[in-house]
Amino acid sequence: MNTAEMTAKIAEGNGFIAALDQSGGSTPKALAAYGVADGAWEGDEEMFALIHQMRSRIITSPAFSGDKVIGAILFERTMDGMVEGKPAPQALIERGVVPFLKIDKGLEDEANGVQLLKPMPGLNALLARARDLGVFGTKERSVVHLANAAGIDAVVAQQIAVAQQVIAAGLMPILEPEVNIKSAEREAADVLLRDSLVKALDAMPGDDKVMLKLSIPAKPCTFDALVEHPRVLRVVALSGGFERPQACTELAKNREMIASFSRALLADLRHGMSDAEFDAALGGAIDEIHAASTQKVAA
């Protein structure tokens, strides 16, 4: 797939985006959920080798193809790794799956009800390396905890600034201002975030598009104005801590939003499974998430 083909697949594809981007802090939890005990590795290199084995097993599974999984978000180490003798982004492209890269370096401490992105030193070099490896786009995550207008505006401004840097490097940015689904102010925060994003997108120079990765809203279809915005290529949803059945039920109520799930996608996979068991578990999860992304129901 060339860039134009990848753009069309993401814009129009009948599927969802897999999030395979657990990074340093979340890797031990991901391995534990996969059935790999804490003492199974010594040091970061062995830990990351184990998580790369898990991701390689997912990417090469017969269940994981571009028919239902139209994109996948990778951690930097996964992007730089090999899958069946090929760079991971190329292995994805050969399966019809568009590769993205997580570029954020974590979150600042909470202030004004939000957590901004930490500084990203060396971002331009990372973007150039990703582009050379065939990566199509990027993703960066910040978090909204409260319905604080000033904090949400700061999150959106920072996300837009990073997006413009990504666009300048020739890549497609996914903005991820996650609303904490456990927040007592979740519904109000959704509305403030929607309105702040619409205003910022209206003010963006040029005519380049961005993507958005948002929490499933408390009130279905709250983000319709973003789905329909001319500067938005696609809106995808994170599971945000919902178990897969609930995440899929809630996602199906939101028209044109497709999934970009991580834990909800991988929850049934275990290190000790046979290949047949692994492929069946992954295929079942993919089918369920694909249905929620493509078969919408009335709220």
PDB file of C-alpha atoms in Angstrom:
ATOM      1  CA  MET A   1       0.000   0.000   0.000  1.00  0.00           C
ATOM      2  CA  ASN A   2       1.218   3.480  -0.836  1.00  0.00           C
ATOM      3  CA  THR A   3       0.226   6.579   1.157  1.00  0.00           C
ATOM      4  CA  ALA A   4      -2.860   7.277  -0.950  1.00  0.00           C
ATOM      5  CA  GLU A   5      -4.031   3.674  -0.554  1.00  0.00           C
ATOM      6  CA  MET A   6      -3.458   3.777   3.199  1.00  0.00           C
ATOM      7  CA  THR A   7      -5.340   7.070   3.468  1.00  0.00           C
ATOM      8  CA  ALA A   8      -8.295   5.589   1.598  1.00  0.00           C
ATOM      9  CA  LYS A   9      -8.258   2.439   3.725  1.00  0.00           C
ATOM     10  CA  ILE A  10      -8.343   4.412   6.973  1.00  0.00           C
ATOM     11  CA  ALA A  11     -10.968   6.851   5.702  1.00  0.00           C
ATOM     12  CA  GLU A  12     -13.301   4.271   4.203  1.00  0.00           C
ATOM     13  CA  GLY A  13     -12.243   0.869   5.522  1.00  0.00           C
ATOM     14  CA  ASN A  14     -14.869  -1.388   7.042  1.00  0.00           C
ATOM     15  CA  GLY A  15     -12.953  -2.341  10.178  1.00  0.00           C
ATOM     16  CA  PHE A  16     -11.095  -1.057  13.235  1.00  0.00           C
ATOM     17  CA  ILE A  17      -7.613  -0.116  14.458  1.00  0.00           C
ATOM     18  CA  ALA A  18      -5.789  -2.416  16.877  1.00  0.00           C
ATOM     19  CA  ALA A  19      -3.756  -0.739  19.634  1.00  0.00           C
ATOM     20  CA  LEU A  20      -0.559  -2.761  20.162  1.00  0.00           C
ATOM     21  CA  ASP A  21       1.312   0.087  21.813  1.00  0.00           C
ATOM     22  CA  GLN A  22       1.730  -0.714  25.508  1.00  0.00           C
ATOM     23  CA  SER A  23       4.964   1.017  26.519  1.00  0.00           C
ATOM     24  CA  GLY A  24       7.431   0.827  29.419  1.00  0.00           C
ATOM     25  CA  GLY A  25       5.142   1.450  32.382  1.00  0.00           C
ATOM     26  CA  SER A  26       2.233  -0.629  31.109  1.00  0.00           C
ATOM     27  CA  THR A  27       4.266  -3.531  29.689  1.00  0.00           C
ATOM     28  CA  PRO A  28       4.453  -5.585  32.932  1.00  0.00           C
ATOM     29  CA  LYS A  29       0.662  -5.387  33.278  1.00  0.00           C
ATOM     30  CA  ALA A  30       0.215  -6.424  29.651  1.00  0.00           C
ATOM     31  CA  LEU A  31       2.543  -9.391  30.128  1.00  0.00           C
ATOM     32  CA  ALA A  32       0.795 -10.401  33.364  1.00  0.00           C
ATOM     33  CA  ALA A  33      -2.556 -10.348  31.564  1.00  0.00           C
ATOM     34  CA  TYR A  34      -0.963 -12.528  28.875  1.00  0.00           C
ATOM     35  CA  GLY A  35       0.045 -15.055  31.532  1.00  0.00           C
ATOM     36  CA  VAL A  36       3.733 -14.148  31.828  1.00  0.00           C
ATOM     37  CA  ALA A  37       4.661 -13.878  35.511  1.00  0.00           C
ATOM     38  CA  ASP A  38       6.687 -10.980  36.924  1.00  0.00           C
ATOM     39  CA  GLY A  39       9.816 -13.061  37.487  1.00  0.00           C
ATOM     40  CA  ALA A  40       9.941 -14.381  33.931  1.00  0.00           C
ATOM     41  CA  TRP A  41      12.420 -11.724  32.800  1.00  0.00           C
ATOM     42  CA  GLU A  42      15.477  -9.877  34.031  1.00  0.00           C
ATOM     43  CA  GLY A  43      15.717  -6.249  32.971  1.00  0.00           C
ATOM     44  CA  ASP A  44      13.959  -4.188  30.353  1.00  0.00           C
ATOM     45  CA  GLU A  45      15.520  -5.896  27.339  1.00  0.00           C
ATOM     46  CA  GLU A  46      14.082  -9.293  28.253  1.00  0.00           C
ATOM     47  CA  MET A  47      10.740  -7.708  29.164  1.00  0.00           C
ATOM     48  CA  PHE A  48      10.465  -5.948  25.815  1.00  0.00           C
ATOM     49  CA  ALA A  49      11.562  -9.103  23.994  1.00  0.00           C
ATOM     50  CA  LEU A  50       8.647 -10.963  25.582  1.00  0.00           C
ATOM     51  CA  ILE A  51       6.110  -8.305  24.653  1.00  0.00           C
ATOM     52  CA  HIS A  52       7.518  -8.235  21.113  1.00  0.00           C
ATOM     53  CA  GLN A  53       7.000 -11.996  20.881  1.00  0.00           C
ATOM     54  CA  MET A  54       3.371 -11.480  21.897  1.00  0.00           C
ATOM     55  CA  ARG A  55       2.843  -8.748  19.334  1.00  0.00           C
ATOM     56  CA  SER A  56       4.563 -10.763  16.607  1.00  0.00           C
ATOM     57  CA  ARG A  57       2.260 -13.676  17.390  1.00  0.00           C
ATOM     58  CA  ILE A  58      -0.743 -11.369  17.037  1.00  0.00           C
ATOM     59  CA  ILE A  59       0.441  -9.772  13.790  1.00  0.00           C
ATOM     60  CA  THR A  60       1.192 -13.128  12.169  1.00  0.00           C
ATOM     61  CA  SER A  61      -2.014 -14.838  13.292  1.00  0.00           C
ATOM     62  CA  PRO A  62      -4.374 -15.797  10.433  1.00  0.00           C
ATOM     63  CA  ALA A  63      -7.101 -13.958  12.371  1.00  0.00           C
ATOM     64  CA  PHE A  64      -5.210 -10.650  12.104  1.00  0.00           C
ATOM     65  CA  SER A  65      -5.602  -9.291   8.586  1.00  0.00           C
ATOM     66  CA  GLY A  66      -6.663  -6.169   6.756  1.00  0.00           C
ATOM     67  CA  ASP A  67     -10.148  -7.544   6.166  1.00  0.00           C
ATOM     68  CA  LYS A  68     -11.278  -6.492   9.649  1.00  0.00           C
ATOM     69  CA  VAL A  69      -8.201  -4.837  11.195  1.00  0.00           C
ATOM     70  CA  ILE A  70      -7.531  -1.813   9.001  1.00  0.00           C
ATOM     71  CA  GLY A  71      -4.760  -0.330  11.138  1.00  0.00           C
ATOM     72  CA  ALA A  72      -2.480  -1.035  14.100  1.00  0.00           C
ATOM     73  CA  ILE A  73      -0.724   1.327  16.516  1.00  0.00           C
ATOM     74  CA  LEU A  74       2.793   0.257  17.496  1.00  0.00           C
ATOM     75  CA  PHE A  75       5.142   1.108  20.357  1.00  0.00           C
ATOM     76  CA  GLU A  76       8.501   2.491  19.183  1.00  0.00           C
ATOM     77  CA  ARG A  77      10.407  -0.690  20.062  1.00  0.00           C
ATOM     78  CA  THR A  78       7.866  -2.750  18.135  1.00  0.00           C
ATOM     79  CA  MET A  79       8.239  -0.470  15.114  1.00  0.00           C
ATOM     80  CA  ASP A  80      11.999  -0.986  15.249  1.00  0.00           C
ATOM     81  CA  GLY A  81      11.670  -4.759  15.665  1.00  0.00           C
ATOM     82  CA  MET A  82      11.369  -7.527  13.101  1.00  0.00           C
ATOM     83  CA  VAL A  83       8.380  -9.752  12.399  1.00  0.00           C
ATOM     84  CA  GLU A  84       9.130 -12.862  10.335  1.00  0.00           C
ATOM     85  CA  GLY A  85      12.328 -11.259   9.081  1.00  0.00           C
ATOM     86  CA  LYS A  86      10.729  -7.952   8.068  1.00  0.00           C
ATOM     87  CA  PRO A  87      10.451  -4.585   9.831  1.00  0.00           C
ATOM     88  CA  ALA A  88       7.186  -4.640  11.798  1.00  0.00           C
ATOM     89  CA  PRO A  89       5.532  -1.837   9.761  1.00  0.00           C
ATOM     90  CA  GLN A  90       6.245  -3.711   6.521  1.00  0.00           C
ATOM     91  CA  ALA A  91       4.875  -6.937   7.991  1.00  0.00           C
ATOM     92  CA  LEU A  92       1.650  -5.088   8.775  1.00  0.00           C
ATOM     93  CA  ILE A  93       1.435  -3.491   5.332  1.00  0.00           C
ATOM     94  CA  GLU A  94       1.844  -6.889   3.679  1.00  0.00           C
ATOM     95  CA  ARG A  95      -1.198  -8.052   5.677  1.00  0.00           C
ATOM     96  CA  GLY A  96      -3.228  -5.047   4.528  1.00  0.00           C
ATOM     97  CA  VAL A  97      -2.948  -3.309   7.905  1.00  0.00           C
ATOM     98  CA  VAL A  98      -1.954   0.380   8.057  1.00  0.00           C
ATOM     99  CA  PRO A  99       0.827   1.042  10.623  1.00  0.00           C
ATOM    100  CA  PHE A 100       0.749   3.874  13.168  1.00  0.00           C
ATOM    101  CA  LEU A 101       3.243   4.783  15.911  1.00  0.00           C
ATOM    102  CA  LYS A 102       2.672   5.902  19.502  1.00  0.00           C
ATOM    103  CA  ILE A 103       4.938   8.930  19.947  1.00  0.00           C
ATOM    104  CA  ASP A 104       4.114  10.328  23.396  1.00  0.00           C
ATOM    105  CA  LYS A 105       6.480   9.899  26.341  1.00  0.00           C
ATOM    106  CA  GLY A 106       3.851   9.776  29.063  1.00  0.00           C
ATOM    107  CA  LEU A 107       1.836  12.296  31.042  1.00  0.00           C
ATOM    108  CA  GLU A 108       2.571  15.305  33.201  1.00  0.00           C
ATOM    109  CA  ASP A 109       1.085  15.480  36.698  1.00  0.00           C
ATOM    110  CA  GLU A 110      -2.561  16.506  36.852  1.00  0.00           C
ATOM    111  CA  ALA A 111      -3.287  20.251  36.799  1.00  0.00           C
ATOM    112  CA  ASN A 112      -6.570  22.014  36.019  1.00  0.00           C
ATOM    113  CA  GLY A 113      -8.257  18.629  35.856  1.00  0.00           C
ATOM    114  CA  VAL A 114      -6.070  17.309  33.005  1.00  0.00           C
ATOM    115  CA  GLN A 115      -2.748  15.648  32.282  1.00  0.00           C
ATOM    116  CA  LEU A 116      -0.774  17.156  29.437  1.00  0.00           C
ATOM    117  CA  LEU A 117       1.843  15.389  27.346  1.00  0.00           C
ATOM    118  CA  LYS A 118       5.378  15.256  28.681  1.00  0.00           C
ATOM    119  CA  PRO A 119       8.028  16.830  26.427  1.00  0.00           C
ATOM    120  CA  MET A 120       8.992  14.705  23.420  1.00  0.00           C
ATOM    121  CA  PRO A 121      12.696  15.372  22.758  1.00  0.00           C
ATOM    122  CA  GLY A 122      13.922  14.111  19.420  1.00  0.00           C
ATOM    123  CA  LEU A 123      10.421  13.966  17.956  1.00  0.00           C
ATOM    124  CA  ASN A 124      11.438  15.139  14.477  1.00  0.00           C
ATOM    125  CA  ALA A 125      14.076  12.403  14.238  1.00  0.00           C
ATOM    126  CA  LEU A 126      11.560   9.792  15.407  1.00  0.00           C
ATOM    127  CA  LEU A 127       9.017  10.961  12.842  1.00  0.00           C
ATOM    128  CA  ALA A 128      11.601  10.761  10.063  1.00  0.00           C
ATOM    129  CA  ARG A 129      12.585   7.229  11.095  1.00  0.00           C
ATOM    130  CA  ALA A 130       8.958   6.162  11.246  1.00  0.00           C
ATOM    131  CA  ARG A 131       8.246   7.583   7.801  1.00  0.00           C
ATOM    132  CA  ASP A 132      11.262   5.772   6.360  1.00  0.00           C
ATOM    133  CA  LEU A 133       9.963   2.487   7.817  1.00  0.00           C
ATOM    134  CA  GLY A 134       6.601   2.939   6.093  1.00  0.00           C
ATOM    135  CA  VAL A 135       4.573   4.164   9.077  1.00  0.00           C
ATOM    136  CA  PHE A 136       1.461   6.082   8.019  1.00  0.00           C
ATOM    137  CA  GLY A 137       0.588   8.026  11.146  1.00  0.00           C
ATOM    138  CA  THR A 138       1.157   8.698  14.829  1.00  0.00           C
ATOM    139  CA  LYS A 139      -0.751   8.862  18.111  1.00  0.00           C
ATOM    140  CA  GLU A 140      -0.230  10.847  21.311  1.00  0.00           C
ATOM    141  CA  ARG A 141      -2.333  10.502  24.488  1.00  0.00           C
ATOM    142  CA  SER A 142      -3.274  13.076  27.093  1.00  0.00           C
ATOM    143  CA  VAL A 143      -6.029  12.693  29.707  1.00  0.00           C
ATOM    144  CA  VAL A 144      -9.008  14.762  30.842  1.00  0.00           C
ATOM    145  CA  HIS A 145     -10.208  14.009  34.382  1.00  0.00           C
ATOM    146  CA  LEU A 146     -12.555  16.932  35.071  1.00  0.00           C
ATOM    147  CA  ALA A 147     -14.848  19.292  33.152  1.00  0.00           C
ATOM    148  CA  ASN A 148     -12.378  22.147  33.472  1.00  0.00           C
ATOM    149  CA  ALA A 149     -12.607  24.375  30.387  1.00  0.00           C
ATOM    150  CA  ALA A 150      -9.152  25.907  30.782  1.00  0.00           C
ATOM    151  CA  GLY A 151      -7.516  22.521  31.248  1.00  0.00           C
ATOM    152  CA  ILE A 152      -9.331  20.990  28.285  1.00  0.00           C
ATOM    153  CA  ASP A 153      -8.418  23.928  26.053  1.00  0.00           C
ATOM    154  CA  ALA A 154      -4.764  23.445  27.067  1.00  0.00           C
ATOM    155  CA  VAL A 155      -4.940  19.742  26.170  1.00  0.00           C
ATOM    156  CA  VAL A 156      -6.465  20.516  22.770  1.00  0.00           C
ATOM    157  CA  ALA A 157      -3.952  23.285  22.019  1.00  0.00           C
ATOM    158  CA  GLN A 158      -1.046  20.981  22.818  1.00  0.00           C
ATOM    159  CA  GLN A 159      -2.513  18.125  20.765  1.00  0.00           C
ATOM    160  CA  ILE A 160      -3.038  20.415  17.768  1.00  0.00           C
ATOM    161  CA  ALA A 161       0.527  21.752  18.029  1.00  0.00           C
ATOM    162  CA  VAL A 162       1.944  18.215  17.991  1.00  0.00           C
ATOM    163  CA  ALA A 163      -0.383  17.282  15.121  1.00  0.00           C
ATOM    164  CA  GLN A 164       0.990  20.125  13.013  1.00  0.00           C
ATOM    165  CA  GLN A 165       4.537  18.912  13.680  1.00  0.00           C
ATOM    166  CA  VAL A 166       3.504  15.407  12.587  1.00  0.00           C
ATOM    167  CA  ILE A 167       1.811  16.734   9.442  1.00  0.00           C
ATOM    168  CA  ALA A 168       4.946  18.695   8.571  1.00  0.00           C
ATOM    169  CA  ALA A 169       6.871  15.409   8.736  1.00  0.00           C
ATOM    170  CA  GLY A 170       4.508  13.846   6.190  1.00  0.00           C
ATOM    171  CA  LEU A 171       2.525  11.651   8.588  1.00  0.00           C
ATOM    172  CA  MET A 172      -1.107  11.449   9.721  1.00  0.00           C
ATOM    173  CA  PRO A 173      -1.636  12.466  13.374  1.00  0.00           C
ATOM    174  CA  ILE A 174      -4.110  10.797  15.710  1.00  0.00           C
ATOM    175  CA  LEU A 175      -4.973  13.177  18.548  1.00  0.00           C
ATOM    176  CA  GLU A 176      -5.916  11.256  21.703  1.00  0.00           C
ATOM    177  CA  PRO A 177      -7.364  13.501  24.425  1.00  0.00           C
ATOM    178  CA  GLU A 178      -8.845  10.694  26.546  1.00  0.00           C
ATOM    179  CA  VAL A 179     -11.686  11.498  28.937  1.00  0.00           C
ATOM    180  CA  ASN A 180     -11.428   9.369  32.068  1.00  0.00           C
ATOM    181  CA  ILE A 181     -14.542   7.165  31.991  1.00  0.00           C
ATOM    182  CA  LYS A 182     -14.540   7.035  35.812  1.00  0.00           C
ATOM    183  CA  SER A 183     -14.833  10.813  36.119  1.00  0.00           C
ATOM    184  CA  ALA A 184     -17.918  12.111  37.925  1.00  0.00           C
ATOM    185  CA  GLU A 185     -17.872  14.939  35.350  1.00  0.00           C
ATOM    186  CA  ARG A 186     -17.505  12.699  32.311  1.00  0.00           C
ATOM    187  CA  GLU A 187     -20.554  13.866  30.329  1.00  0.00           C
ATOM    188  CA  ALA A 188     -19.760  17.560  30.817  1.00  0.00           C
ATOM    189  CA  ALA A 189     -16.097  16.916  29.966  1.00  0.00           C
ATOM    190  CA  ASP A 190     -17.153  15.194  26.722  1.00  0.00           C
ATOM    191  CA  VAL A 191     -19.101  18.296  25.656  1.00  0.00           C
ATOM    192  CA  LEU A 192     -16.315  20.717  26.561  1.00  0.00           C
ATOM    193  CA  LEU A 193     -13.785  18.572  24.706  1.00  0.00           C
ATOM    194  CA  ARG A 194     -15.987  18.315  21.615  1.00  0.00           C
ATOM    195  CA  ASP A 195     -16.520  22.072  21.475  1.00  0.00           C
ATOM    196  CA  SER A 196     -12.835  22.842  22.062  1.00  0.00           C
ATOM    197  CA  LEU A 197     -11.794  20.423  19.327  1.00  0.00           C
ATOM    198  CA  VAL A 198     -14.305  21.836  16.833  1.00  0.00           C
ATOM    199  CA  LYS A 199     -13.023  25.363  17.493  1.00  0.00           C
ATOM    200  CA  ALA A 200      -9.380  24.303  17.147  1.00  0.00           C
ATOM    201  CA  LEU A 201     -10.016  22.301  13.984  1.00  0.00           C
ATOM    202  CA  ASP A 202     -11.897  25.226  12.433  1.00  0.00           C
ATOM    203  CA  ALA A 203      -8.858  27.418  13.101  1.00  0.00           C
ATOM    204  CA  MET A 204      -6.225  25.033  11.712  1.00  0.00           C
ATOM    205  CA  PRO A 205      -4.334  26.493   8.744  1.00  0.00           C
ATOM    206  CA  GLY A 206      -4.223  24.708   5.411  1.00  0.00           C
ATOM    207  CA  ASP A 207      -6.441  21.793   4.514  1.00  0.00           C
ATOM    208  CA  ASP A 208      -4.658  18.795   6.038  1.00  0.00           C
ATOM    209  CA  LYS A 209      -6.730  16.297   7.973  1.00  0.00           C
ATOM    210  CA  VAL A 210      -6.200  14.723  11.377  1.00  0.00           C
ATOM    211  CA  MET A 211      -7.659  11.715  13.151  1.00  0.00           C
ATOM    212  CA  LEU A 212      -9.142  11.628  16.634  1.00  0.00           C
ATOM    213  CA  LYS A 213      -9.011   8.854  19.246  1.00  0.00           C
ATOM    214  CA  LEU A 214     -11.636   9.575  21.878  1.00  0.00           C
ATOM    215  CA  SER A 215     -13.217   7.863  24.841  1.00  0.00           C
ATOM    216  CA  ILE A 216     -16.643   6.402  24.135  1.00  0.00           C
ATOM    217  CA  PRO A 217     -18.901   9.307  25.190  1.00  0.00           C
ATOM    218  CA  ALA A 218     -21.205   9.112  28.198  1.00  0.00           C
ATOM    219  CA  LYS A 219     -24.077  10.209  25.956  1.00  0.00           C
ATOM    220  CA  PRO A 220     -24.150   8.436  22.569  1.00  0.00           C
ATOM    221  CA  CYS A 221     -23.419  10.523  19.487  1.00  0.00           C
ATOM    222  CA  THR A 222     -21.954  13.419  21.496  1.00  0.00           C
ATOM    223  CA  PHE A 223     -19.051  13.465  19.047  1.00  0.00           C
ATOM    224  CA  ASP A 224     -21.107  13.556  15.833  1.00  0.00           C
ATOM    225  CA  ALA A 225     -19.839  17.065  15.047  1.00  0.00           C
ATOM    226  CA  LEU A 226     -16.286  15.692  15.064  1.00  0.00           C
ATOM    227  CA  VAL A 227     -17.180  12.647  12.971  1.00  0.00           C
ATOM    228  CA  GLU A 228     -18.639  15.027  10.390  1.00  0.00           C
ATOM    229  CA  HIS A 229     -15.902  17.688  10.568  1.00  0.00           C
ATOM    230  CA  PRO A 230     -14.185  18.264   7.198  1.00  0.00           C
ATOM    231  CA  ARG A 231     -10.719  18.279   8.835  1.00  0.00           C
ATOM    232  CA  VAL A 232     -11.196  14.832  10.448  1.00  0.00           C
ATOM    233  CA  LEU A 233     -10.253  11.731   8.462  1.00  0.00           C
ATOM    234  CA  ARG A 234     -11.683   9.259  11.017  1.00  0.00           C
ATOM    235  CA  VAL A 235     -12.768   9.131  14.660  1.00  0.00           C
ATOM    236  CA  VAL A 236     -11.737   6.037  16.593  1.00  0.00           C
ATOM    237  CA  ALA A 237     -12.621   5.036  20.139  1.00  0.00           C
ATOM    238  CA  LEU A 238     -10.510   3.703  22.980  1.00  0.00           C
ATOM    239  CA  SER A 239     -12.027   1.207  25.391  1.00  0.00           C
ATOM    240  CA  GLY A 240     -10.858   3.278  28.347  1.00  0.00           C
ATOM    241  CA  GLY A 241     -11.061   0.504  30.915  1.00  0.00           C
ATOM    242  CA  PHE A 242     -14.387  -0.978  29.831  1.00  0.00           C
ATOM    243  CA  GLU A 243     -14.371  -4.746  29.457  1.00  0.00           C
ATOM    244  CA  ARG A 244     -14.856  -5.787  25.832  1.00  0.00           C
ATOM    245  CA  PRO A 245     -18.598  -6.616  25.983  1.00  0.00           C
ATOM    246  CA  GLN A 246     -19.472  -3.237  27.485  1.00  0.00           C
ATOM    247  CA  ALA A 247     -17.033  -1.351  25.263  1.00  0.00           C
ATOM    248  CA  CYS A 248     -18.578  -2.950  22.171  1.00  0.00           C
ATOM    249  CA  THR A 249     -22.148  -2.313  23.355  1.00  0.00           C
ATOM    250  CA  GLU A 250     -21.411   1.369  23.976  1.00  0.00           C
ATOM    251  CA  LEU A 251     -19.377   1.834  20.794  1.00  0.00           C
ATOM    252  CA  ALA A 252     -22.163   0.407  18.638  1.00  0.00           C
ATOM    253  CA  LYS A 253     -24.395   3.303  19.737  1.00  0.00           C
ATOM    254  CA  ASN A 254     -22.056   5.877  18.165  1.00  0.00           C
ATOM    255  CA  ARG A 255     -22.361   6.194  14.411  1.00  0.00           C
ATOM    256  CA  GLU A 256     -19.207   6.225  12.297  1.00  0.00           C
ATOM    257  CA  MET A 257     -16.918   5.762  15.338  1.00  0.00           C
ATOM    258  CA  ILE A 258     -14.738   2.673  15.017  1.00  0.00           C
ATOM    259  CA  ALA A 259     -12.721   0.925  17.692  1.00  0.00           C
ATOM    260  CA  SER A 260      -9.065   1.348  18.544  1.00  0.00           C
ATOM    261  CA  PHE A 261      -8.964  -1.076  21.468  1.00  0.00           C
ATOM    262  CA  SER A 262      -5.957  -2.460  23.322  1.00  0.00           C
ATOM    263  CA  ARG A 263      -6.779  -4.368  26.495  1.00  0.00           C
ATOM    264  CA  ALA A 264     -10.302  -5.114  25.257  1.00  0.00           C
ATOM    265  CA  LEU A 265      -8.769  -6.721  22.152  1.00  0.00           C
ATOM    266  CA  LEU A 266      -6.094  -8.754  23.917  1.00  0.00           C
ATOM    267  CA  ALA A 267      -7.888  -9.760  27.130  1.00  0.00           C
ATOM    268  CA  ASP A 268      -8.477 -13.422  26.197  1.00  0.00           C
ATOM    269  CA  LEU A 269      -4.966 -14.165  24.893  1.00  0.00           C
ATOM    270  CA  ARG A 270      -2.565 -16.269  26.984  1.00  0.00           C
ATOM    271  CA  HIS A 271       1.086 -17.142  26.519  1.00  0.00           C
ATOM    272  CA  GLY A 272       0.490 -20.867  27.033  1.00  0.00           C
ATOM    273  CA  MET A 273      -2.211 -21.260  24.383  1.00  0.00           C
ATOM    274  CA  SER A 274      -1.665 -23.502  21.411  1.00  0.00           C
ATOM    275  CA  ASP A 275      -1.639 -21.718  18.067  1.00  0.00           C
ATOM    276  CA  ALA A 276      -5.179 -22.950  17.385  1.00  0.00           C
ATOM    277  CA  GLU A 277      -6.416 -21.695  20.755  1.00  0.00           C
ATOM    278  CA  PHE A 278      -4.627 -18.372  20.330  1.00  0.00           C
ATOM    279  CA  ASP A 279      -5.981 -17.800  16.826  1.00  0.00           C
ATOM    280  CA  ALA A 280      -9.512 -18.707  17.915  1.00  0.00           C
ATOM    281  CA  ALA A 281      -9.420 -16.336  20.907  1.00  0.00           C
ATOM    282  CA  LEU A 282      -7.979 -13.494  18.849  1.00  0.00           C
ATOM    283  CA  GLY A 283     -10.427 -14.138  16.008  1.00  0.00           C
ATOM    284  CA  GLY A 284     -13.383 -14.070  18.382  1.00  0.00           C
ATOM    285  CA  ALA A 285     -12.305 -10.738  19.841  1.00  0.00           C
ATOM    286  CA  ILE A 286     -11.691  -9.289  16.371  1.00  0.00           C
ATOM    287  CA  ASP A 287     -15.141 -10.388  15.198  1.00  0.00           C
ATOM    288  CA  GLU A 288     -16.836  -8.810  18.218  1.00  0.00           C
ATOM    289  CA  ILE A 289     -14.979  -5.497  17.925  1.00  0.00           C
ATOM    290  CA  HIS A 290     -15.439  -5.411  14.151  1.00  0.00           C
ATOM    291  CA  ALA A 291     -19.195  -5.839  14.584  1.00  0.00           C
ATOM    292  CA  ALA A 292     -19.384  -2.954  17.087  1.00  0.00           C
ATOM    293  CA  SER A 293     -17.402  -0.775  14.685  1.00  0.00           C
ATOM    294  CA  THR A 294     -19.463  -1.530  11.588  1.00  0.00           C
ATOM    295  CA  GLN A 295     -22.958  -2.565  12.725  1.00  0.00           C
ATOM    296  CA  LYS A 296     -24.509   0.383  14.546  1.00  0.00           C
ATOM    297  CA  VAL A 297     -27.610   0.332  16.728  1.00  0.00           C
ATOM    298  CA  ALA A 298     -29.997   2.998  17.991  1.00  0.00           C
ATOM    299  CA  ALA A 299     -28.929   4.557  21.279  1.00  0.00           C
TER     300      ALA A 299
END
